[in-house]
Short mmCIF file of C-alpha atoms in Angstrom, two decimals:
data_model
loop_
_atom_site.label_atom_id
_atom_site.label_comp_id
_atom_site.label_asym_id
_atom_site.label_seq_id
_atom_site.Cartn_x
_atom_site.Cartn_y
_atom_site.Cartn_z
CA GLU A 93 -5.63 -11.25 17.43
CA THR A 94 -1.91 -10.51 16.69
CA GLY A 95 -1.20 -7.96 13.98
CA VAL A 96 1.49 -7.95 11.32
CA THR A 97 4.93 -7.72 12.90
CA GLN A 98 8.30 -7.04 11.16
CA SER A 99 11.86 -7.41 12.15
CA PRO A 100 14.24 -5.65 12.55
CA THR A 101 12.89 -2.21 13.04
CA HIS A 102 16.02 -0.47 11.61
CA LEU A 103 18.96 -1.88 9.75
CA ILE A 104 22.13 -0.32 8.31
CA LYS A 105 24.08 -2.13 5.59
CA THR A 106 26.89 -1.41 3.18
CA ARG A 107 26.59 -1.39 -0.54
CA GLY A 108 27.15 -4.83 -1.97
CA GLN A 109 25.96 -6.67 1.13
CA GLN A 110 22.94 -8.87 1.45
CA VAL A 111 19.94 -8.39 3.81
CA THR A 112 17.06 -10.50 5.04
CA LEU A 113 13.87 -8.89 6.37
CA ARG A 114 11.25 -10.80 8.32
CA CYS A 115 7.49 -10.54 8.56
CA SER A 116 4.89 -12.45 10.62
CA SER A 117 1.37 -12.35 9.12
CA GLN A 118 -1.69 -11.49 11.04
CA SER A 119 -3.28 -14.62 12.51
CA GLY A 120 -5.21 -16.65 9.91
CA HIS A 121 -3.85 -14.77 6.92
CA ASN A 122 -2.32 -16.86 4.14
CA THR A 123 -1.11 -14.18 1.74
CA VAL A 124 1.83 -11.73 2.28
CA SER A 125 2.93 -8.82 0.09
CA TRP A 126 6.08 -6.75 0.18
CA TYR A 127 6.43 -3.10 -0.60
CA GLN A 128 9.33 -0.55 -0.83
CA GLN A 129 8.61 2.93 0.26
CA ALA A 130 11.26 5.53 -0.46
CA LEU A 131 11.18 8.70 1.58
CA GLY A 132 8.31 10.97 0.55
CA GLN A 133 6.95 8.46 -1.94
CA GLY A 134 4.12 5.99 -2.06
CA PRO A 135 4.85 2.33 -1.51
CA GLN A 136 5.97 0.24 -4.51
CA PHE A 137 4.81 -3.36 -4.92
CA ILE A 138 7.59 -5.77 -4.86
CA PHE A 139 5.82 -9.18 -4.82
CA GLN A 140 3.19 -11.30 -3.19
CA TYR A 141 3.24 -14.81 -1.86
CA TYR A 142 0.25 -17.09 -1.43
CA ARG A 143 0.63 -20.45 0.24
CA GLU A 144 4.40 -20.39 -0.22
CA GLU A 145 4.32 -19.56 -3.98
CA GLU A 146 5.13 -16.19 -5.57
CA ASN A 147 1.81 -14.82 -6.87
CA GLY A 148 2.64 -11.57 -8.43
CA ARG A 149 5.63 -9.33 -8.87
CA GLY A 150 6.24 -5.65 -9.50
CA ASN A 151 9.06 -4.04 -11.45
CA PHE A 152 11.93 -5.15 -9.17
CA PRO A 153 15.10 -7.01 -10.31
CA PRO A 154 15.76 -10.59 -9.43
CA ARG A 155 18.11 -9.65 -6.58
CA PHE A 156 14.92 -9.06 -4.66
CA SER A 157 13.65 -12.41 -3.70
CA GLY A 158 11.30 -13.90 -1.06
CA LEU A 159 10.09 -16.83 0.83
CA GLN A 160 6.89 -17.78 2.54
CA PHE A 161 6.92 -20.46 5.17
CA PRO A 162 4.20 -23.02 6.04
CA ASN A 163 3.12 -20.82 9.00
CA TYR A 164 2.70 -18.02 6.41
CA SER A 165 5.49 -15.86 7.74
CA SER A 166 7.75 -14.44 5.15
CA GLU A 167 11.26 -13.15 4.30
CA LEU A 168 12.38 -10.60 1.88
CA ASN A 169 15.98 -10.99 0.68
CA VAL A 170 17.91 -8.36 -1.16
CA ASN A 171 21.31 -9.18 -2.67
CA ALA A 172 24.03 -6.82 -3.86
CA LEU A 173 22.59 -3.85 -2.03
CA GLU A 174 22.64 -0.45 -3.77
CA LEU A 175 22.33 2.98 -2.26
CA ASP A 176 18.86 3.30 -3.84
CA ASP A 177 17.65 0.36 -1.87
CA SER A 178 17.55 2.61 1.19
CA ALA A 179 13.86 2.75 2.07
CA LEU A 180 11.04 1.59 4.40
CA TYR A 181 10.16 -2.01 3.59
CA LEU A 182 6.55 -2.82 4.36
CA CYS A 183 4.94 -6.18 4.71
CA ALA A 184 1.24 -6.68 4.39
CA SER A 185 -0.91 -9.70 5.08
CA SER A 186 -4.38 -10.60 3.77
CA LEU A 187 -6.75 -13.49 3.70
CA GLY A 188 -7.21 -14.82 0.18
CA GLN A 189 -5.21 -14.97 -3.04
CA GLY A 190 -4.73 -11.75 -5.00
CA LEU A 191 -4.35 -8.11 -4.14
CA SER A 192 -8.07 -7.23 -4.10
CA TYR A 193 -8.44 -8.20 -0.44
CA GLU A 194 -7.95 -5.84 2.44
CA GLN A 195 -4.31 -5.73 3.39
CA TYR A 196 -3.03 -5.22 6.93
CA PHE A 197 0.33 -3.59 7.05
CA GLY A 198 3.16 -3.92 9.52
CA PRO A 199 5.18 -1.07 10.92
CA GLY A 200 8.00 -1.50 8.38
CA THR A 201 11.78 -2.06 8.50
CA ARG A 202 13.86 1.02 7.77
CA LEU A 203 16.91 -0.06 5.72
CA THR A 204 19.85 2.33 5.16
CA VAL A 205 22.45 1.39 2.66
CA THR A 206 25.76 3.32 3.01
CA ALA B 160 2.94 7.39 -17.12
CA GLN B 161 1.71 7.30 -13.56
CA LYS B 162 -0.86 4.73 -12.80
CA VAL B 163 -2.18 6.68 -9.82
CA THR B 164 -1.87 10.45 -9.66
CA GLN B 165 -2.38 12.45 -6.46
CA ALA B 166 -1.76 15.93 -7.69
CA GLN B 167 -2.10 17.50 -4.21
CA THR B 168 1.17 17.01 -2.48
CA GLU B 169 0.15 18.78 0.75
CA ILE B 170 -2.95 20.45 2.04
CA SER B 171 -3.43 22.40 5.15
CA VAL B 172 -6.86 23.10 6.63
CA VAL B 173 -8.26 24.32 9.90
CA GLU B 174 -10.20 22.03 12.22
CA LYS B 175 -13.82 21.56 11.16
CA GLU B 176 -13.19 22.46 7.54
CA ASP B 177 -14.12 19.98 4.87
CA VAL B 178 -11.38 18.76 2.64
CA THR B 179 -11.23 16.66 -0.54
CA LEU B 180 -8.28 14.63 -1.66
CA ASP B 181 -8.11 14.00 -5.34
CA CYS B 182 -7.08 10.67 -7.05
CA VAL B 183 -6.92 10.03 -10.74
CA TYR B 184 -6.03 6.54 -12.08
CA GLU B 185 -5.07 4.86 -15.31
CA THR B 186 -5.73 1.38 -16.46
CA ARG B 187 -6.89 -0.56 -19.46
CA ASP B 188 -8.44 -3.39 -17.38
CA THR B 189 -12.19 -3.63 -17.10
CA THR B 190 -11.86 -5.22 -13.68
CA TYR B 191 -9.86 -3.43 -11.14
CA TYR B 192 -10.00 -2.27 -7.51
CA LEU B 193 -9.29 1.13 -5.97
CA PHE B 194 -8.21 1.75 -2.44
CA TRP B 195 -7.52 4.51 0.01
CA TYR B 196 -5.02 4.11 2.74
CA LYS B 197 -3.97 6.43 5.68
CA GLN B 198 -0.41 6.60 6.92
CA PRO B 199 -0.27 8.47 10.26
CA PRO B 200 3.02 9.72 11.62
CA SER B 201 3.55 6.28 13.34
CA GLY B 202 4.08 4.86 9.78
CA GLU B 203 1.66 1.97 9.60
CA LEU B 204 -0.69 2.05 6.66
CA VAL B 205 -4.38 1.79 7.65
CA PHE B 206 -6.90 0.51 5.15
CA LEU B 207 -9.84 2.88 4.65
CA ILE B 208 -11.87 1.61 1.67
CA ARG B 209 -11.89 -0.73 -1.30
CA ARG B 210 -13.95 -0.21 -4.43
CA ASN B 211 -14.23 -2.51 -7.42
CA SER B 212 -14.60 -1.22 -10.90
CA PHE B 213 -18.18 -2.33 -11.29
CA ASP B 214 -19.52 -0.52 -8.23
CA GLU B 215 -19.74 3.26 -8.77
CA GLN B 216 -21.97 3.91 -5.84
CA ASN B 217 -20.61 6.69 -3.66
CA GLU B 218 -19.89 5.56 -0.14
CA ILE B 219 -20.07 7.35 3.23
CA SER B 220 -18.59 6.13 6.44
CA GLY B 221 -19.00 8.71 9.27
CA ARG B 222 -17.06 11.80 8.40
CA TYR B 223 -15.51 10.04 5.29
CA SER B 224 -17.02 9.83 1.87
CA TRP B 225 -15.71 8.63 -1.44
CA ASN B 226 -16.76 9.57 -4.99
CA PHE B 227 -15.82 7.08 -7.75
CA GLN B 228 -16.36 8.23 -11.32
CA LYS B 229 -15.24 5.94 -14.04
CA SER B 230 -15.96 8.60 -16.74
CA THR B 231 -13.21 10.73 -15.37
CA SER B 232 -11.10 7.88 -13.79
CA SER B 233 -11.26 9.52 -10.43
CA PHE B 234 -11.74 8.22 -6.98
CA ASN B 235 -11.85 11.30 -4.66
CA PHE B 236 -12.00 11.25 -0.88
CA THR B 237 -13.73 13.81 1.29
CA ILE B 238 -13.34 14.42 4.98
CA THR B 239 -16.17 16.39 6.46
CA ALA B 240 -15.54 18.52 9.62
CA SER B 241 -11.85 17.56 9.68
CA GLN B 242 -10.20 16.89 13.01
CA VAL B 243 -6.53 17.09 14.10
CA VAL B 244 -6.37 13.33 14.29
CA ASP B 245 -6.94 13.24 10.59
CA SER B 246 -3.53 14.66 10.03
CA ALA B 247 -1.61 11.99 8.00
CA VAL B 248 -0.56 11.04 4.49
CA TYR B 249 -3.26 9.60 2.48
CA PHE B 250 -2.60 7.19 -0.41
CA CYS B 251 -4.89 6.22 -3.24
CA ALA B 252 -4.02 2.84 -4.81
CA LEU B 253 -5.02 0.71 -7.85
CA MET B 254 -5.03 -3.04 -8.14
CA GLU B 255 -5.11 -4.47 -11.71
CA GLY B 256 -4.31 -7.63 -13.48
CA THR B 257 -5.65 -11.17 -13.67
CA PHE B 258 -6.09 -13.49 -10.84
CA GLY B 259 -2.76 -14.59 -9.49
CA PHE B 260 -0.89 -11.93 -11.49
CA ASN B 261 -2.08 -8.86 -9.84
CA LYS B 262 -0.13 -5.65 -9.53
CA PHE B 263 -0.66 -2.98 -6.98
CA TYR B 264 0.10 0.68 -7.52
CA PHE B 265 0.11 3.51 -4.94
CA GLY B 266 -0.01 7.20 -5.67
CA SER B 267 2.59 9.44 -4.16
CA GLY B 268 0.28 10.50 -1.42
CA THR B 269 -1.32 13.66 -0.11
CA LYS B 270 -0.14 14.98 3.22
CA LEU B 271 -3.01 16.51 5.15
CA ASN B 272 -2.32 18.92 7.99
CA VAL B 273 -5.29 19.72 10.10
CA LYS B 274 -4.57 22.70 12.45
CA PRO B 275 -6.56 23.35 15.65
#
């Protein structure tokens, strides 16, 4: 059984640029959630996708957007990058709609905005 | 106000000591879920336990136990006879909201250092 994978591992971008992060769900999982974890902080919920539809969203501006594909993999897009967007971005997959299900996390993508 | 408060930023214990990690949450929902996750130095969050708001039974899993008390809005986690491999950051989390519009909140974490 393949776990959750994320790419790239690390990324450096300049303020104002756009970035796309990718996530492959654990086999059989149809729900993907994205989190932002600043250094020394707990993860913050960005949004969740269930069967290609956004299914819940945290307090993040619209420049954070996402997609889920028919194979349940997902992308997180961030436009107009700001210095505060520097963080570890975590993807988690689960089986079933909603956040009450056990989530399996990937290793994360470390984004640095300069 | 913080939805999930983990007041202990960092705890250091010697191997074989028992340690309790505190978690206090805030919600107006009657149906909600509480979680504990472990984040070892490798970075991947590992699920430990899920509890729904209607189940106040304490749970024990090996050296781990959890105490859920709705009266005090607390969901504390105890590690008995700690081991060096328990060293990690532990997060308590809350899920609230209606079906399809859930939100998930993590605490700021407690870093546990277990020394040999």
